[in-house]
Amino acid sequence: MKITFCCTDTKAEPWLTGLEAALPGAQVALWQPGAPPADHAVVWAPPQQFFDEQPQLKGIFNIGAGVDALMKLRLPPQATLVRLDDAGMSVQMAEYVCHAVIRHFREFDGYEADMRAGQWSYRKPRHRADFSVGVMGLGVLGERVARALQMFEFPVNGWSRSVKTIAGVRGFAGVAQFDDFLRATRVLVNLLPLTPDTQDVMNRETLSKLQPGGYVINVARGAHLVDDDLITLLDSGHLAGATLDVFRTEPLPAEHPFWTHPKISLTPHTSARTLREESIAQIAGKIMALECGDPVAGIVDPERGY
Ligand code: NAP
Ligand code: GLV
């Protein structure tokens, strides 16, 4: 079995040796233009040329949960596209989002500023019941995040495409219930895949429906958020702040206003990193399952785009 590896932003060597160790007998090689045909591909953000030269692929394994970059390319129609599911990302996402929610709710930024000013000052405790958190996207990551938030007794709402029942989470589904979800939410967490249906989903109109003092946590993709609309609503005071991990252009350009906005905290697309060992083990398992005709978890539906 031949596996070709094409990943633009990572050191290939440990992946190649790791995949070879996990798939005894397989030949794993770094893709170069003109490389011989392979059975399966392990990829992150490959160029179109990669698929044009590998039309025979049976399986394409994405080194990440989001497949939006691949959905923009012409993929071999017979190939099964498989995303990472969890592989160590959901716990990271849960800790990132809980940290952001708690930091906002408990006003830790304010305490830090007080400390730097040498000030010993208390803030009035806020009511947890007033900080309902709404998680958009209740998939592998969103569900874990919703469950983690419940541990801290925040009221949790969830929005997905199809109806989902998670104990203790007030569920909303589809376009018809989106407004009700937003109006029931103060802290909005985005864990949607980026598809034509979800692009620009956080805009002036939708974010205005959040409860006053709303807060935005975007950990999915930058193109879910209309940047100028966020800034307008932060400056008007309708929104209290935002924690952003993903951006339309990454790295975030030096002149972008998010860098210096006093109500924005940002991190460099790091809320849930791909962990190499977990990912290699998962991808190897998926390749073997596909080869044997067994069910494979995380197959992407090209019609839905995720
Ligand atoms: P997933 O398992 O595919 O879950 C997607 C969820 O979004 C599902 O609940 C789905 O609804 C819902 N959804 C999709 N389209 C929708 C629509 N039009 N309206 C309402 N709900 C919709 O994805 P995941 O593994 O949780 O990952 C989510 C995203 O996180 C990825 O696509 C990626 O962009 C992002 N991500 C970011 C990082 C980072 O470091 N920042 C790391 C990993 C992933 P159904 O349940 O009804 O299908
Ligand atoms: C990272 O952003 C991923 O989609 O896994």
Coordinates of C-alpha atoms and ligand atoms in Angstrom, one line a residue:
M1 CA 0.0 0.0 0.0
K2 CA 1.4 3.4 -1.0
I3 CA 0.6 6.6 1.0
T4 CA 1.5 10.1 -0.1
F5 CA 1.9 12.9 2.4
C6 CA 1.4 16.5 1.6
C7 CA 1.2 19.0 4.3
T8 CA 2.3 22.5 3.7
D9 CA 3.0 23.7 7.3
T10 CA 4.5 20.9 9.2
K11 CA 7.8 19.0 9.4
A12 CA 7.1 15.9 7.3
E13 CA 9.7 13.5 8.7
P14 CA 8.1 12.5 12.0
W15 CA 4.8 12.0 10.2
L16 CA 6.4 9.7 7.6
T17 CA 8.1 7.6 10.1
G18 CA 5.1 7.5 12.4
L19 CA 2.7 6.4 9.7
E20 CA 5.2 3.8 8.5
A21 CA 5.5 2.4 12.0
A22 CA 1.7 2.4 12.4
L23 CA 1.0 0.8 9.1
P24 CA 3.6 -2.1 8.7
G25 CA 4.3 -2.8 5.1
A26 CA 3.0 0.5 3.8
Q27 CA 5.3 2.8 1.8
V28 CA 4.9 6.4 3.0
A29 CA 6.5 9.2 1.0
L30 CA 6.5 12.9 0.9
W31 CA 4.7 14.2 -2.2
Q32 CA 6.7 16.0 -4.8
P33 CA 5.3 17.1 -8.1
G34 CA 5.5 14.1 -10.5
A35 CA 5.5 11.6 -7.6
P36 CA 4.1 8.1 -8.5
P37 CA 0.5 7.3 -7.8
A38 CA -0.5 6.4 -4.3
D39 CA -3.5 4.6 -2.7
H40 CA -4.2 7.1 0.1
A41 CA -3.2 10.6 0.8
V42 CA -2.6 12.3 4.2
V43 CA -2.9 16.0 3.8
W44 CA -3.3 19.5 5.1
A45 CA -3.9 22.3 2.7
P46 CA -2.4 20.7 -0.4
P47 CA -2.4 22.5 -3.7
Q48 CA -4.8 21.7 -6.5
Q49 CA -1.8 20.2 -8.4
F50 CA -1.6 17.5 -5.8
F51 CA -5.1 16.1 -6.6
D52 CA -4.7 16.7 -10.4
E53 CA -1.6 14.4 -10.3
Q54 CA -3.2 11.8 -8.0
P55 CA -6.6 11.1 -9.6
Q56 CA -6.6 7.4 -8.5
L57 CA -6.7 8.0 -4.7
K58 CA -9.0 5.8 -2.7
G59 CA -8.8 7.8 0.5
I60 CA -7.9 11.3 1.5
F61 CA -7.2 11.8 5.2
N62 CA -7.2 15.4 6.5
I63 CA -4.9 16.2 9.3
G64 CA -7.5 18.3 11.0
A65 CA -11.2 18.5 11.8
G66 CA -12.1 21.3 9.4
V67 CA -12.2 20.4 5.7
D68 CA -13.1 23.8 4.3
A69 CA -9.8 24.3 2.5
L70 CA -10.2 20.9 0.8
M71 CA -13.8 21.7 -0.2
K72 CA -12.5 24.5 -2.4
L73 CA -10.5 22.1 -4.5
R74 CA -11.5 19.5 -7.2
L75 CA -11.0 16.2 -5.4
P76 CA -10.9 12.8 -7.2
P77 CA -14.7 11.9 -7.2
Q78 CA -14.3 8.3 -6.1
A79 CA -12.0 9.1 -3.1
T80 CA -13.4 9.0 0.4
L81 CA -12.6 12.1 2.3
V82 CA -12.1 11.6 6.0
R83 CA -11.5 14.2 8.7
L84 CA -9.9 13.9 12.1
D85 CA -12.4 13.3 14.8
D86 CA -11.3 14.5 18.2
A87 CA -7.8 12.9 18.2
G88 CA -7.0 14.9 21.4
M89 CA -8.6 18.2 20.1
S90 CA -11.9 18.2 22.1
V91 CA -10.2 18.4 25.5
Q92 CA -8.1 21.3 24.3
M93 CA -11.1 23.0 22.9
A94 CA -13.0 22.5 26.1
E95 CA -10.2 24.0 28.2
Y96 CA -9.8 27.0 25.8
V97 CA -13.5 27.8 25.8
C98 CA -14.0 27.3 29.5
H99 CA -11.0 29.5 30.2
A100 CA -12.3 32.3 27.9
V101 CA -15.8 32.1 29.4
I102 CA -14.6 32.1 33.0
R103 CA -12.0 34.8 32.4
H104 CA -14.8 37.0 31.1
F105 CA -17.4 36.0 33.7
R106 CA -15.1 36.4 36.7
E107 CA -13.5 39.6 35.2
F108 CA -10.0 38.3 35.5
D109 CA -8.7 40.9 33.0
G110 CA -10.0 43.6 35.4
Y111 CA -8.3 42.0 38.4
E112 CA -5.0 41.7 36.4
A113 CA -5.2 45.4 35.6
D114 CA -5.9 46.2 39.2
M115 CA -2.9 44.1 40.3
R116 CA -0.6 46.0 37.8
A117 CA -1.9 49.3 39.3
G118 CA -1.2 48.0 42.8
Q119 CA -4.9 48.1 43.6
W120 CA -6.7 45.8 46.0
S121 CA -10.3 46.1 44.9
Y122 CA -13.2 43.7 44.8
R123 CA -15.8 43.4 42.0
K124 CA -19.4 42.5 42.8
P125 CA -20.0 38.9 42.1
R126 CA -22.0 38.4 38.9
H127 CA -24.9 36.0 38.5
R128 CA -24.0 32.8 36.6
A129 CA -27.6 32.5 35.5
D130 CA -27.2 35.8 33.5
F131 CA -24.3 34.3 31.5
S132 CA -26.0 31.7 29.3
V133 CA -23.5 30.3 26.9
G134 CA -24.6 29.3 23.4
V135 CA -22.5 26.8 21.5
M136 CA -23.0 26.9 17.7
G137 CA -22.2 23.5 16.3
L138 CA -22.7 20.5 18.5
G139 CA -20.4 18.1 16.7
V140 CA -17.3 16.3 18.1
L141 CA -15.9 19.6 19.5
G142 CA -19.0 21.5 20.3
E143 CA -20.6 18.8 22.3
R144 CA -17.5 18.3 24.5
V145 CA -17.4 22.1 25.0
A146 CA -21.1 22.2 26.0
R147 CA -20.6 19.4 28.5
A148 CA -17.5 21.1 30.0
L149 CA -19.3 24.4 30.4
Q150 CA -22.1 22.6 32.3
M151 CA -19.5 21.5 34.9
F152 CA -19.3 25.2 35.9
E153 CA -23.1 25.4 36.0
F154 CA -23.5 28.0 33.3
P155 CA -26.8 27.7 31.5
V156 CA -25.9 26.2 28.1
N157 CA -27.7 26.4 24.8
G158 CA -26.7 24.5 21.7
W159 CA -27.5 25.1 18.0
S160 CA -27.0 22.5 15.3
R161 CA -28.3 21.7 11.8
S162 CA -30.3 18.6 13.0
V163 CA -32.0 18.2 16.3
K164 CA -29.6 17.1 19.0
T165 CA -30.4 16.0 22.6
I166 CA -27.7 16.6 25.1
A167 CA -28.7 16.3 28.8
G168 CA -28.7 19.7 30.4
V169 CA -28.2 21.6 27.1
R170 CA -31.2 23.6 25.7
G171 CA -31.2 22.5 22.1
F172 CA -32.0 24.6 19.1
A173 CA -31.8 23.4 15.5
G174 CA -31.9 24.8 12.0
V175 CA -32.5 28.2 10.6
A176 CA -36.0 28.3 12.1
Q177 CA -34.6 28.3 15.6
F178 CA -31.5 30.4 15.1
D179 CA -33.0 33.7 16.3
D180 CA -34.4 32.0 19.5
F181 CA -31.0 30.5 20.1
L182 CA -29.3 33.9 19.8
R183 CA -31.8 35.7 21.9
A184 CA -31.4 33.1 24.7
T185 CA -27.6 33.5 24.6
R186 CA -25.1 36.0 26.1
V187 CA -21.8 34.3 25.4
L188 CA -21.6 32.9 21.9
V189 CA -19.1 30.2 21.1
N190 CA -18.6 29.3 17.5
L191 CA -17.7 25.7 16.6
L192 CA -19.4 25.4 13.2
P193 CA -17.7 24.0 10.2
L194 CA -17.1 26.6 7.5
T195 CA -19.5 25.9 4.6
P196 CA -21.5 28.1 2.2
D197 CA -24.3 28.0 4.8
T198 CA -22.2 29.2 7.7
Q199 CA -19.9 31.7 6.1
D200 CA -20.4 35.2 7.7
V201 CA -22.9 33.7 10.2
M202 CA -21.7 36.1 12.9
N203 CA -22.6 39.5 11.5
R204 CA -24.2 42.7 12.7
E205 CA -27.7 41.4 12.4
T206 CA -27.1 38.1 14.2
L207 CA -24.7 39.4 16.9
S208 CA -27.2 42.2 17.7
K209 CA -29.6 39.5 18.8
L210 CA -27.3 38.3 21.6
Q211 CA -28.3 39.5 25.0
P212 CA -26.9 42.9 26.0
G213 CA -23.3 42.6 27.2
G214 CA -22.8 39.8 24.8
Y215 CA -19.4 38.1 24.3
V216 CA -18.1 36.3 21.3
I217 CA -15.7 33.3 21.3
N218 CA -14.6 32.3 17.8
V219 CA -12.6 29.1 17.6
A220 CA -13.8 27.7 14.3
R221 CA -12.9 29.7 11.2
G222 CA -12.3 33.4 10.6
A223 CA -14.7 33.6 7.7
H224 CA -17.6 32.8 10.1
L225 CA -17.2 36.4 11.5
V226 CA -17.7 39.7 9.7
D227 CA -14.8 41.6 11.3
D228 CA -16.1 45.1 10.9
D229 CA -19.5 44.2 12.3
L230 CA -17.8 42.8 15.5
I231 CA -15.9 46.0 15.9
T232 CA -19.0 48.2 15.4
L233 CA -20.9 46.2 18.1
L234 CA -18.0 46.3 20.5
D235 CA -17.6 50.0 20.1
S236 CA -21.4 50.6 20.5
G237 CA -21.2 48.7 23.8
H238 CA -23.8 46.0 22.8
L239 CA -21.0 43.5 23.0
A240 CA -18.7 43.4 26.0
G241 CA -15.8 41.6 24.3
A242 CA -14.4 38.8 22.2
T243 CA -11.9 36.1 22.3
L244 CA -10.7 35.1 18.8
D245 CA -8.5 32.2 17.8
V246 CA -9.1 32.2 14.0
F247 CA -9.0 34.9 11.4
R248 CA -9.9 35.5 7.7
T249 CA -6.2 35.9 7.0
E250 CA -3.7 34.0 9.0
P251 CA -1.3 35.0 10.4
L252 CA -3.5 38.1 11.3
P253 CA -2.0 41.0 9.3
A254 CA 0.0 43.5 11.5
E255 CA -2.3 46.4 10.6
H256 CA -5.5 44.6 11.5
P257 CA -7.6 46.5 14.1
F258 CA -8.2 43.3 16.2
W259 CA -4.5 43.4 17.4
T260 CA -5.1 46.6 19.4
H261 CA -8.8 46.6 20.2
P262 CA -9.1 46.9 24.0
K263 CA -12.1 44.5 24.1
I264 CA -10.5 41.7 22.0
S265 CA -8.2 38.9 23.2
L266 CA -6.6 36.9 20.5
T267 CA -4.5 33.7 20.0
P268 CA -2.8 32.4 16.9
H269 CA -5.1 29.5 15.8
T270 CA -4.0 27.4 18.7
S271 CA -7.2 26.5 20.6
A272 CA -7.0 22.9 19.6
R273 CA -3.8 21.7 18.0
T274 CA -3.4 18.6 15.9
L275 CA -1.5 16.2 18.1
R276 CA 0.9 14.1 15.9
E277 CA 0.9 10.8 17.8
E278 CA -2.9 10.7 18.4
S279 CA -3.5 11.8 14.8
I280 CA -1.2 9.2 13.2
A281 CA -2.8 6.4 15.3
Q282 CA -6.3 7.6 14.3
I283 CA -5.5 8.0 10.6
A284 CA -3.7 4.6 10.5
G285 CA -6.8 3.0 12.0
K286 CA -9.1 4.7 9.4
I287 CA -6.8 3.6 6.5
M288 CA -6.9 0.0 7.7
A289 CA -10.7 0.2 8.1
L290 CA -11.2 1.7 4.6
E291 CA -8.9 -1.0 3.1
C292 CA -10.9 -3.8 4.8
G293 CA -14.3 -2.3 3.9
D294 CA -15.1 -1.7 7.6
P295 CA -17.0 1.4 8.7
V296 CA -14.8 4.6 9.0
A297 CA -15.7 7.3 11.4
G298 CA -15.5 10.9 10.2
I299 CA -16.3 10.5 6.5
V300 CA -17.1 14.0 5.1
D301 CA -20.3 14.4 3.1
P302 CA -19.3 16.6 0.1
E303 CA -22.9 17.8 -0.2
R304 CA -23.0 19.2 3.3
G305 CA -19.4 20.4 3.2
Y306 CA -18.4 18.8 6.5
Ligands
NAP1 P1 -18.4 18.4 13.4 O1 -18.2 17.2 14.3 O2 -18.5 18.2 11.9 O3 -19.6 19.2 13.9 C1 -20.2 20.3 13.2 C2 -21.4 20.7 14.0 O4 -21.9 21.9 13.3 C3 -22.6 19.7 13.9 O5 -23.3 19.8 15.1 C4 -23.5 20.3 12.8 O6 -24.8 20.0 12.9 C5 -23.3 21.8 13.0 N1 -23.6 22.5 11.7 C6 -23.0 22.4 10.5 N2 -23.6 23.2 9.6 C7 -24.6 23.8 10.3 C8 -25.6 24.8 9.9 N3 -25.7 25.2 8.7 N4 -26.4 25.2 10.9 C9 -26.3 24.8 12.2 N5 -25.5 23.8 12.6 C10 -24.6 23.4 11.6 O7 -17.1 19.4 13.6 P2 -16.1 19.5 14.8 O8 -15.1 18.4 14.7 O9 -16.9 19.7 16.0 O10 -15.3 20.8 14.4 C11 -16.0 22.0 14.2 C12 -15.0 23.0 13.5 O11 -14.1 23.5 14.5 C13 -14.2 22.5 12.4 O12 -14.9 22.4 11.2 C14 -13.0 23.5 12.3 O13 -13.4 24.6 11.4 C15 -13.0 24.1 13.7 N6 -11.7 23.7 14.4 C16 -10.9 24.7 14.9 C17 -9.7 24.4 15.5 C18 -8.8 25.5 16.1 O14 -7.7 25.2 16.5 N7 -9.3 26.7 16.1 C19 -9.4 23.1 15.8 C20 -10.2 22.1 15.3 C21 -11.4 22.4 14.6 P3 -25.3 18.4 12.8 O15 -25.0 17.8 14.2 O16 -26.8 18.6 12.7 O17 -24.6 17.8 11.7
GLV2 C1 -7.9 23.1 12.9 O1 -8.3 24.2 12.7 C2 -8.7 22.0 12.4 O2 -9.6 22.1 11.6 O3 -8.4 20.8 12.9

